[in-house]
């Protein structure tokens, strides 16, 4: 029997879901929808009778203080009483096979009550006024109630009598007649089979099997496609590239190795015995030294394509996936914090301007935040750092970067799997979810992606992963396994393939635990079902490991054995379903050779935009060009410019997001993401103490500025590194021990100019990392971030994202008690500008809010910057600095405003005494790199000034600009002696807080 | 001083057990992080401990309501063992999810006096969704309301963080809330940063002072003996001064105020 337990808020209480739907309906213009009532329901398939279901509903499924429930039996021809007088009923259910955590927990709880069930599902129910137009119902149902990538909508009373999943599976070995295929057929096979390999690669596979004189099985073909996918092999960036720009031509054998990795090698050579890198670019995460007992590892991943289709699940499994990276690094690391960076289109994008197949950016943003929140918070890992960037070009292809930092004992950093070790799967079961994620993420998004690749979208279960993490770390400390990796993209195929690369492996697919019956051997092999890890376990340790897992309710299963055969053998029962040479799998891929061209964007002076929607820097010339920067206000005052920059999306407060993340669990919080007298100012970086018994700290920060990429990807990359590093330094991290990570999200690199911009950014990564002594320890790239669709006129349109390089920095503090926050502390203290301001307004937020284009993009002085970082650090360490804030978007004016309103204090600055030469606009708003504002305790000014480092020209770039005041005004006197800014800090804070203060 | 044994009881999804055990140990206790599965196998082992603490997290995912499944285990299979524990001169602390568990199991506010709850009893109160409808992490100021609570001795006002989605305390009716107040069961209330000595009255304070809209600004409940405490805020997240959001402004050093809650528990057995 199939029962439905329908649960509604009590009559006198607010129906929050209904309130939300009404608001969404107004935003969607579905004005005929006037009233909504909602309920949640459980569908329970069981032999149990009504009395048992009552018992379950009564206080277990429903909270009787605030909810009422009703129970009815469903049938295939249901005309149940749930059809209420004169309203239309809309039911939203997850599609079959999508993870339903609430239903799974309900099943466990019902079992504890002695009620066994065949299946449980959850459903959301909405009754809308019956005269809602069909159009409006459809619009609201599809845009606000359900996402058809994972959910289904059923109208009217439910007519169901079973929700059980699964079917019988009859083994049938499939082979693919690749040997007789011509190029056209190979291309079709690659595309329709969702292998996403190019023709040369398909020809190589064909040739391999011609030589073997047999056809491949489907499992073999899938294994090769997954191993050779861009997602797993990074074949483009780690491949051969011929690059040329205006100044040089260069051929790379392995571009990443010769730029980013090489910077790290160079730094390690230079450090010699003081090298603090432990394991870089070879494991799932990079590992560096922390103290004598513990090392720290970090990884940042992207989950862009799944997040475009189903943002909640995409972000949810994005964070879940990146947490498994450190868990699968070395012999397993303990996660201590998360970092998340998102790129969206502006949230006020009109609904009717959306291309087909795209979700509204505000819907995407809210769901992405919820996805990260629900996974990170449940895992008990504080989310301490992040950023959000907005640009129209992220409309069809939002970016979701998720990172994790974890601690690992210094003697657990290396893996050591041996032939004879058992292959053990731990954690979640395998289902049909997430098939083809690895190959899908390597392709371009189109309006059809939603239907084609829905299976690649999943919902995670954080509690399963938390349970897995708990037993793994216990098993690690008991030395029960010799190696570990995570099941990410490619599932078992990727995990076992990588672990067994140097020896060989045999896998018994029929032994893998399944969520439901009916999966083929190939589906089991390539499923990317979440929350699974693969271990290499010496047979002697199996019993103990199994008992440990069982004791905490974690499933562990032997699924194969590592063997010294050099082959990857898959069996289903007695049948061999794949037998590939590891050598072909890992080294057989034909080298990808690509052209990369960088054409410099001609420099133009800062001037009014020439109209149109072209991004800055791409217009050929600027008719209104004049050498004078434009100030649109017409007044000598800049209060309004400051307010508009504070209210711009990239700069404004992200408190709405931050407060939904648990940023203090694990009890290590030192500098929170929001700081200041009212706990609402924007911190530069987070500081945590990751070990409860140590006062040593970690600082986590990021840097990114896609706007600079429109001018020059070299200086964009340099600026991103500078920003990430200075954010860490601003809170007290030692600039001589900062590790950085690169995450490239780019468009389609088959186009030489797209790849050219990426290579150019990589060249900057090398130069700047070496100059700063900040090694890259890990990184990841996500290419093909483009969205294609047919516009209203039937024209094919492609929108590529702007080049988006995220730099994440992981710094360290000897003692967290020396950390500094950015809020002004005491009236009377002196405020100094550290670093040099140039007239670098290109890509600035001043240009953005005033619709200007052209100008010089900010550069980094590679000689001067490290000395500035070291000086700031030494002042902080000596206790001279009361507050410190880095200068980034919006420049000096915005940093000053933020420090003032965060501290609830006024600030009086005088630019007239500035030793540098730019005009007021540049002094206020230029975004020149390597700059800080520091507040120095009044009595320590002499100490501070006496401690300025000497430089070759005797001019260390420090300028006293003014004083902290009590009057609550930000007052700035310009170079001509006139007051150019005089603004109330409460007003400044209000405009900064407003734009993203969502409900 | 005697070293009390503390059972920090964790379930699948519990995630504040390590730091909570650490806070007890910093105060001289000997704590063990015990999986509820062990206790279900051998309920008698609960008698070995002087303090039982249910820490924060998302037990069983909070999937069918915060703390519901864990609370069913306490009132079901562990009901007798817990009854003996409540009768003995021992301490029971629930933090955040632990408070949700204690309330939904019916251990609070009645304590030993109403344990085990009769099967037909309608719940007296619940912790449900925050008024703002979402998980919220924010520091709050709290005032001690119950003079009898062992855990809150010597604490008048204190800052602590909350981090929860379902922290709004709703009583079955107005009389229930008044009974808590008159019987001294209101252990802690959210209070205004600016008000002095409780002069803000009983009106529900606005966000963020009252972060969830709890009736009577109630943040924690005690039983009549003062030996059982449930509270939504996290004292284990304020064991070092550097955890306070204002520590760089106020030059705070040393211990965090939240440690007093754990020290009071340990000193009870001195």
PDB file of C-alpha atoms in Angstrom, chain A residues 317-481:
ATOM      1  CA  UNK A 317      28.110  18.027  -4.582  1.00  0.00           C
ATOM      2  CA  UNK A 318      30.768  20.578  -5.489  1.00  0.00           C
ATOM      3  CA  UNK A 319      31.609  21.189  -1.859  1.00  0.00           C
ATOM      4  CA  UNK A 320      31.072  17.520  -1.029  1.00  0.00           C
ATOM      5  CA  UNK A 321      33.480  16.569  -3.785  1.00  0.00           C
ATOM      6  CA  UNK A 322      36.246  18.948  -2.804  1.00  0.00           C
ATOM      7  CA  UNK A 323      36.063  17.811   0.820  1.00  0.00           C
ATOM      8  CA  UNK A 324      36.812  14.288  -0.411  1.00  0.00           C
ATOM      9  CA  UNK A 325      39.994  15.528  -2.072  1.00  0.00           C
ATOM     10  CA  UNK A 326      41.895  16.172   1.182  1.00  0.00           C
ATOM     11  CA  UNK A 327      40.254  13.073   2.684  1.00  0.00           C
ATOM     12  CA  UNK A 328      41.842  11.207  -0.203  1.00  0.00           C
ATOM     13  CA  UNK A 329      45.196  13.009  -0.005  1.00  0.00           C
ATOM     14  CA  UNK A 330      48.161  11.131   1.408  1.00  0.00           C
ATOM     15  CA  UNK A 331      46.528   8.719   3.819  1.00  0.00           C
ATOM     16  CA  UNK A 332      43.698  11.117   4.573  1.00  0.00           C
ATOM     17  CA  UNK A 333      43.482  14.631   6.007  1.00  0.00           C
ATOM     18  CA  UNK A 334      41.034  16.130   8.501  1.00  0.00           C
ATOM     19  CA  UNK A 335      39.007  18.972   6.935  1.00  0.00           C
ATOM     20  CA  UNK A 336      39.179  22.234   8.908  1.00  0.00           C
ATOM     21  CA  UNK A 337      37.599  24.878   6.702  1.00  0.00           C
ATOM     22  CA  UNK A 338      35.936  25.564   3.386  1.00  0.00           C
ATOM     23  CA  UNK A 339      36.182  28.422   0.945  1.00  0.00           C
ATOM     24  CA  UNK A 340      33.664  29.232  -1.780  1.00  0.00           C
ATOM     25  CA  UNK A 341      33.764  31.688  -4.656  1.00  0.00           C
ATOM     26  CA  UNK A 342      30.902  32.192  -7.093  1.00  0.00           C
ATOM     27  CA  UNK A 343      30.453  34.032 -10.381  1.00  0.00           C
ATOM     28  CA  UNK A 344      26.917  34.933 -11.429  1.00  0.00           C
ATOM     29  CA  UNK A 345      25.134  37.219 -13.849  1.00  0.00           C
ATOM     30  CA  UNK A 346      23.618  40.296 -12.190  1.00  0.00           C
ATOM     31  CA  UNK A 347      20.630  39.275 -10.054  1.00  0.00           C
ATOM     32  CA  UNK A 348      18.407  41.986 -11.527  1.00  0.00           C
ATOM     33  CA  UNK A 349      18.622  40.492 -15.036  1.00  0.00           C
ATOM     34  CA  UNK A 350      15.059  40.725 -16.484  1.00  0.00           C
ATOM     35  CA  UNK A 351      13.305  37.353 -16.682  1.00  0.00           C
ATOM     36  CA  UNK A 352      12.260  37.862 -20.281  1.00  0.00           C
ATOM     37  CA  UNK A 353      15.839  38.474 -21.431  1.00  0.00           C
ATOM     38  CA  UNK A 354      16.965  35.002 -20.395  1.00  0.00           C
ATOM     39  CA  UNK A 355      18.156  32.789 -23.245  1.00  0.00           C
ATOM     40  CA  UNK A 356      16.382  29.430 -23.527  1.00  0.00           C
ATOM     41  CA  UNK A 357      17.759  26.754 -21.227  1.00  0.00           C
ATOM     42  CA  UNK A 358      19.071  29.170 -18.593  1.00  0.00           C
ATOM     43  CA  UNK A 359      17.960  29.659 -15.029  1.00  0.00           C
ATOM     44  CA  UNK A 360      17.563  33.146 -13.643  1.00  0.00           C
ATOM     45  CA  UNK A 361      20.802  34.319 -11.974  1.00  0.00           C
ATOM     46  CA  UNK A 362      19.058  35.139  -8.696  1.00  0.00           C
ATOM     47  CA  UNK A 363      17.567  31.651  -8.621  1.00  0.00           C
ATOM     48  CA  UNK A 364      21.027  30.263  -9.357  1.00  0.00           C
ATOM     49  CA  UNK A 365      22.683  32.396  -6.681  1.00  0.00           C
ATOM     50  CA  UNK A 366      20.201  31.470  -3.957  1.00  0.00           C
ATOM     51  CA  UNK A 367      20.334  27.778  -4.778  1.00  0.00           C
ATOM     52  CA  UNK A 368      24.135  27.698  -4.976  1.00  0.00           C
ATOM     53  CA  UNK A 369      24.435  29.327  -1.565  1.00  0.00           C
ATOM     54  CA  UNK A 370      21.885  26.882  -0.157  1.00  0.00           C
ATOM     55  CA  UNK A 371      23.772  23.945  -1.655  1.00  0.00           C
ATOM     56  CA  UNK A 372      27.074  24.975  -0.115  1.00  0.00           C
ATOM     57  CA  UNK A 373      25.376  25.847   3.179  1.00  0.00           C
ATOM     58  CA  UNK A 374      23.569  22.558   3.579  1.00  0.00           C
ATOM     59  CA  UNK A 375      26.637  20.439   2.847  1.00  0.00           C
ATOM     60  CA  UNK A 376      29.313  22.427   4.663  1.00  0.00           C
ATOM     61  CA  UNK A 377      27.215  23.060   7.755  1.00  0.00           C
ATOM     62  CA  UNK A 378      26.161  19.418   8.031  1.00  0.00           C
ATOM     63  CA  UNK A 379      29.727  18.211   7.628  1.00  0.00           C
ATOM     64  CA  UNK A 380      30.732  20.440  10.526  1.00  0.00           C
ATOM     65  CA  UNK A 381      33.338  22.252   8.473  1.00  0.00           C
ATOM     66  CA  UNK A 382      33.365  26.027   8.851  1.00  0.00           C
ATOM     67  CA  UNK A 383      33.025  27.994   5.626  1.00  0.00           C
ATOM     68  CA  UNK A 384      35.284  30.928   6.384  1.00  0.00           C
ATOM     69  CA  UNK A 385      36.209  32.622   3.142  1.00  0.00           C
ATOM     70  CA  UNK A 386      34.673  33.451  -0.203  1.00  0.00           C
ATOM     71  CA  UNK A 387      33.789  36.048  -2.775  1.00  0.00           C
ATOM     72  CA  UNK A 388      31.137  36.672  -5.402  1.00  0.00           C
ATOM     73  CA  UNK A 389      31.716  38.272  -8.803  1.00  0.00           C
ATOM     74  CA  UNK A 390      29.029  39.451 -11.160  1.00  0.00           C
ATOM     75  CA  UNK A 391      29.220  39.806 -14.938  1.00  0.00           C
ATOM     76  CA  UNK A 392      26.593  39.369 -17.676  1.00  0.00           C
ATOM     77  CA  UNK A 393      28.767  36.757 -19.342  1.00  0.00           C
ATOM     78  CA  UNK A 394      28.158  34.261 -16.524  1.00  0.00           C
ATOM     79  CA  UNK A 395      24.453  34.094 -17.424  1.00  0.00           C
ATOM     80  CA  UNK A 396      24.327  30.630 -19.001  1.00  0.00           C
ATOM     81  CA  UNK A 397      27.484  29.414 -17.340  1.00  0.00           C
ATOM     82  CA  UNK A 398      27.832  30.415 -13.688  1.00  0.00           C
ATOM     83  CA  UNK A 399      31.022  29.462 -11.865  1.00  0.00           C
ATOM     84  CA  UNK A 400      31.132  27.657  -8.536  1.00  0.00           C
ATOM     85  CA  UNK A 401      34.562  27.274  -6.947  1.00  0.00           C
ATOM     86  CA  UNK A 402      34.683  25.186  -3.765  1.00  0.00           C
ATOM     87  CA  UNK A 403      37.792  24.734  -1.664  1.00  0.00           C
ATOM     88  CA  UNK A 404      38.810  22.805   1.398  1.00  0.00           C
ATOM     89  CA  UNK A 405      41.722  23.051   3.827  1.00  0.00           C
ATOM     90  CA  UNK A 406      42.646  20.024   5.945  1.00  0.00           C
ATOM     91  CA  UNK A 407      45.250  18.894   8.474  1.00  0.00           C
ATOM     92  CA  UNK A 408      47.347  15.769   8.075  1.00  0.00           C
ATOM     93  CA  UNK A 409      50.029  14.267  10.331  1.00  0.00           C
ATOM     94  CA  UNK A 410      53.461  14.682   8.749  1.00  0.00           C
ATOM     95  CA  UNK A 411      53.990  10.909   8.637  1.00  0.00           C
ATOM     96  CA  UNK A 412      50.719  10.292   6.759  1.00  0.00           C
ATOM     97  CA  UNK A 413      51.442  12.319   3.641  1.00  0.00           C
ATOM     98  CA  UNK A 414      52.412   9.481   1.288  1.00  0.00           C
ATOM     99  CA  UNK A 415      50.413   6.615  -0.188  1.00  0.00           C
ATOM    100  CA  UNK A 416      51.883   3.128  -0.397  1.00  0.00           C
ATOM    101  CA  UNK A 417      49.515   0.673  -2.056  1.00  0.00           C
ATOM    102  CA  UNK A 418      50.924  -2.786  -2.771  1.00  0.00           C
ATOM    103  CA  UNK A 419      49.986  -5.685  -5.043  1.00  0.00           C
ATOM    104  CA  UNK A 420      47.732  -7.974  -3.052  1.00  0.00           C
ATOM    105  CA  UNK A 421      46.014  -5.116  -1.247  1.00  0.00           C
ATOM    106  CA  UNK A 422      42.252  -5.360  -1.357  1.00  0.00           C
ATOM    107  CA  UNK A 423      40.292  -2.688  -3.180  1.00  0.00           C
ATOM    108  CA  UNK A 424      37.683  -1.540  -0.679  1.00  0.00           C
ATOM    109  CA  UNK A 425      34.796   0.827  -1.367  1.00  0.00           C
ATOM    110  CA  UNK A 426      33.561   2.830   1.605  1.00  0.00           C
ATOM    111  CA  UNK A 427      30.566   5.087   2.097  1.00  0.00           C
ATOM    112  CA  UNK A 428      27.597   5.713  -0.149  1.00  0.00           C
ATOM    113  CA  UNK A 429      26.092   3.126  -2.437  1.00  0.00           C
ATOM    114  CA  UNK A 430      26.309   3.206  -6.184  1.00  0.00           C
ATOM    115  CA  UNK A 431      23.302   4.322  -8.199  1.00  0.00           C
ATOM    116  CA  UNK A 432      22.520   5.530 -11.659  1.00  0.00           C
ATOM    117  CA  UNK A 433      23.221   9.112 -10.613  1.00  0.00           C
ATOM    118  CA  UNK A 434      26.051  11.078 -12.086  1.00  0.00           C
ATOM    119  CA  UNK A 435      26.662   9.021 -15.181  1.00  0.00           C
ATOM    120  CA  UNK A 436      29.038  10.835 -17.558  1.00  0.00           C
ATOM    121  CA  UNK A 437      29.907  13.709 -15.247  1.00  0.00           C
ATOM    122  CA  UNK A 438      33.598  13.654 -16.204  1.00  0.00           C
ATOM    123  CA  UNK A 439      32.999  13.729 -19.919  1.00  0.00           C
ATOM    124  CA  UNK A 440      30.024  16.125 -19.634  1.00  0.00           C
ATOM    125  CA  UNK A 441      32.000  18.689 -17.683  1.00  0.00           C
ATOM    126  CA  UNK A 442      34.554  18.702 -20.467  1.00  0.00           C
ATOM    127  CA  UNK A 443      32.003  19.774 -23.055  1.00  0.00           C
ATOM    128  CA  UNK A 444      30.268  23.051 -23.756  1.00  0.00           C
ATOM    129  CA  UNK A 445      26.850  23.848 -22.309  1.00  0.00           C
ATOM    130  CA  UNK A 446      23.922  24.288 -24.645  1.00  0.00           C
ATOM    131  CA  UNK A 447      20.225  24.774 -24.184  1.00  0.00           C
ATOM    132  CA  UNK A 448      19.868  21.002 -24.645  1.00  0.00           C
ATOM    133  CA  UNK A 449      22.359  20.169 -21.884  1.00  0.00           C
ATOM    134  CA  UNK A 450      19.532  19.996 -19.441  1.00  0.00           C
ATOM    135  CA  UNK A 451      17.820  17.092 -21.162  1.00  0.00           C
ATOM    136  CA  UNK A 452      20.956  15.406 -22.463  1.00  0.00           C
ATOM    137  CA  UNK A 453      22.944  15.350 -19.263  1.00  0.00           C
ATOM    138  CA  UNK A 454      20.401  15.424 -16.477  1.00  0.00           C
ATOM    139  CA  UNK A 455      21.919  12.231 -15.158  1.00  0.00           C
ATOM    140  CA  UNK A 456      25.115  14.138 -14.440  1.00  0.00           C
ATOM    141  CA  UNK A 457      23.307  16.173 -11.776  1.00  0.00           C
ATOM    142  CA  UNK A 458      23.107  14.900  -8.235  1.00  0.00           C
ATOM    143  CA  UNK A 459      22.191  15.724  -4.665  1.00  0.00           C
ATOM    144  CA  UNK A 460      24.735  14.944  -1.974  1.00  0.00           C
ATOM    145  CA  UNK A 461      24.335  13.452   1.473  1.00  0.00           C
ATOM    146  CA  UNK A 462      26.616  15.301   3.845  1.00  0.00           C
ATOM    147  CA  UNK A 463      25.854  13.047   6.795  1.00  0.00           C
ATOM    148  CA  UNK A 464      27.096   9.997   4.907  1.00  0.00           C
ATOM    149  CA  UNK A 465      30.294  11.862   4.078  1.00  0.00           C
ATOM    150  CA  UNK A 466      30.702  13.000   7.688  1.00  0.00           C
ATOM    151  CA  UNK A 467      30.357   9.391   8.860  1.00  0.00           C
ATOM    152  CA  UNK A 468      32.878   8.286   6.233  1.00  0.00           C
ATOM    153  CA  UNK A 469      35.322  10.992   7.313  1.00  0.00           C
ATOM    154  CA  UNK A 470      35.019   9.975  10.970  1.00  0.00           C
ATOM    155  CA  UNK A 471      35.821   6.296  10.363  1.00  0.00           C
ATOM    156  CA  UNK A 472      38.516   7.002   7.799  1.00  0.00           C
ATOM    157  CA  UNK A 473      40.506   9.205  10.134  1.00  0.00           C
ATOM    158  CA  UNK A 474      40.201   6.587  12.879  1.00  0.00           C
ATOM    159  CA  UNK A 475      41.308   3.849  10.459  1.00  0.00           C
ATOM    160  CA  UNK A 476      44.181   6.023   9.255  1.00  0.00           C
ATOM    161  CA  UNK A 477      45.482   6.486  12.783  1.00  0.00           C
ATOM    162  CA  UNK A 478      45.325   2.730  13.321  1.00  0.00           C
ATOM    163  CA  UNK A 479      47.240   2.184  10.071  1.00  0.00           C
ATOM    164  CA  UNK A 480      44.564  -0.040   8.560  1.00  0.00           C
ATOM    165  CA  UNK A 481      45.025   0.920   4.928  1.00  0.00           C
TER     166      UNK A 481
END
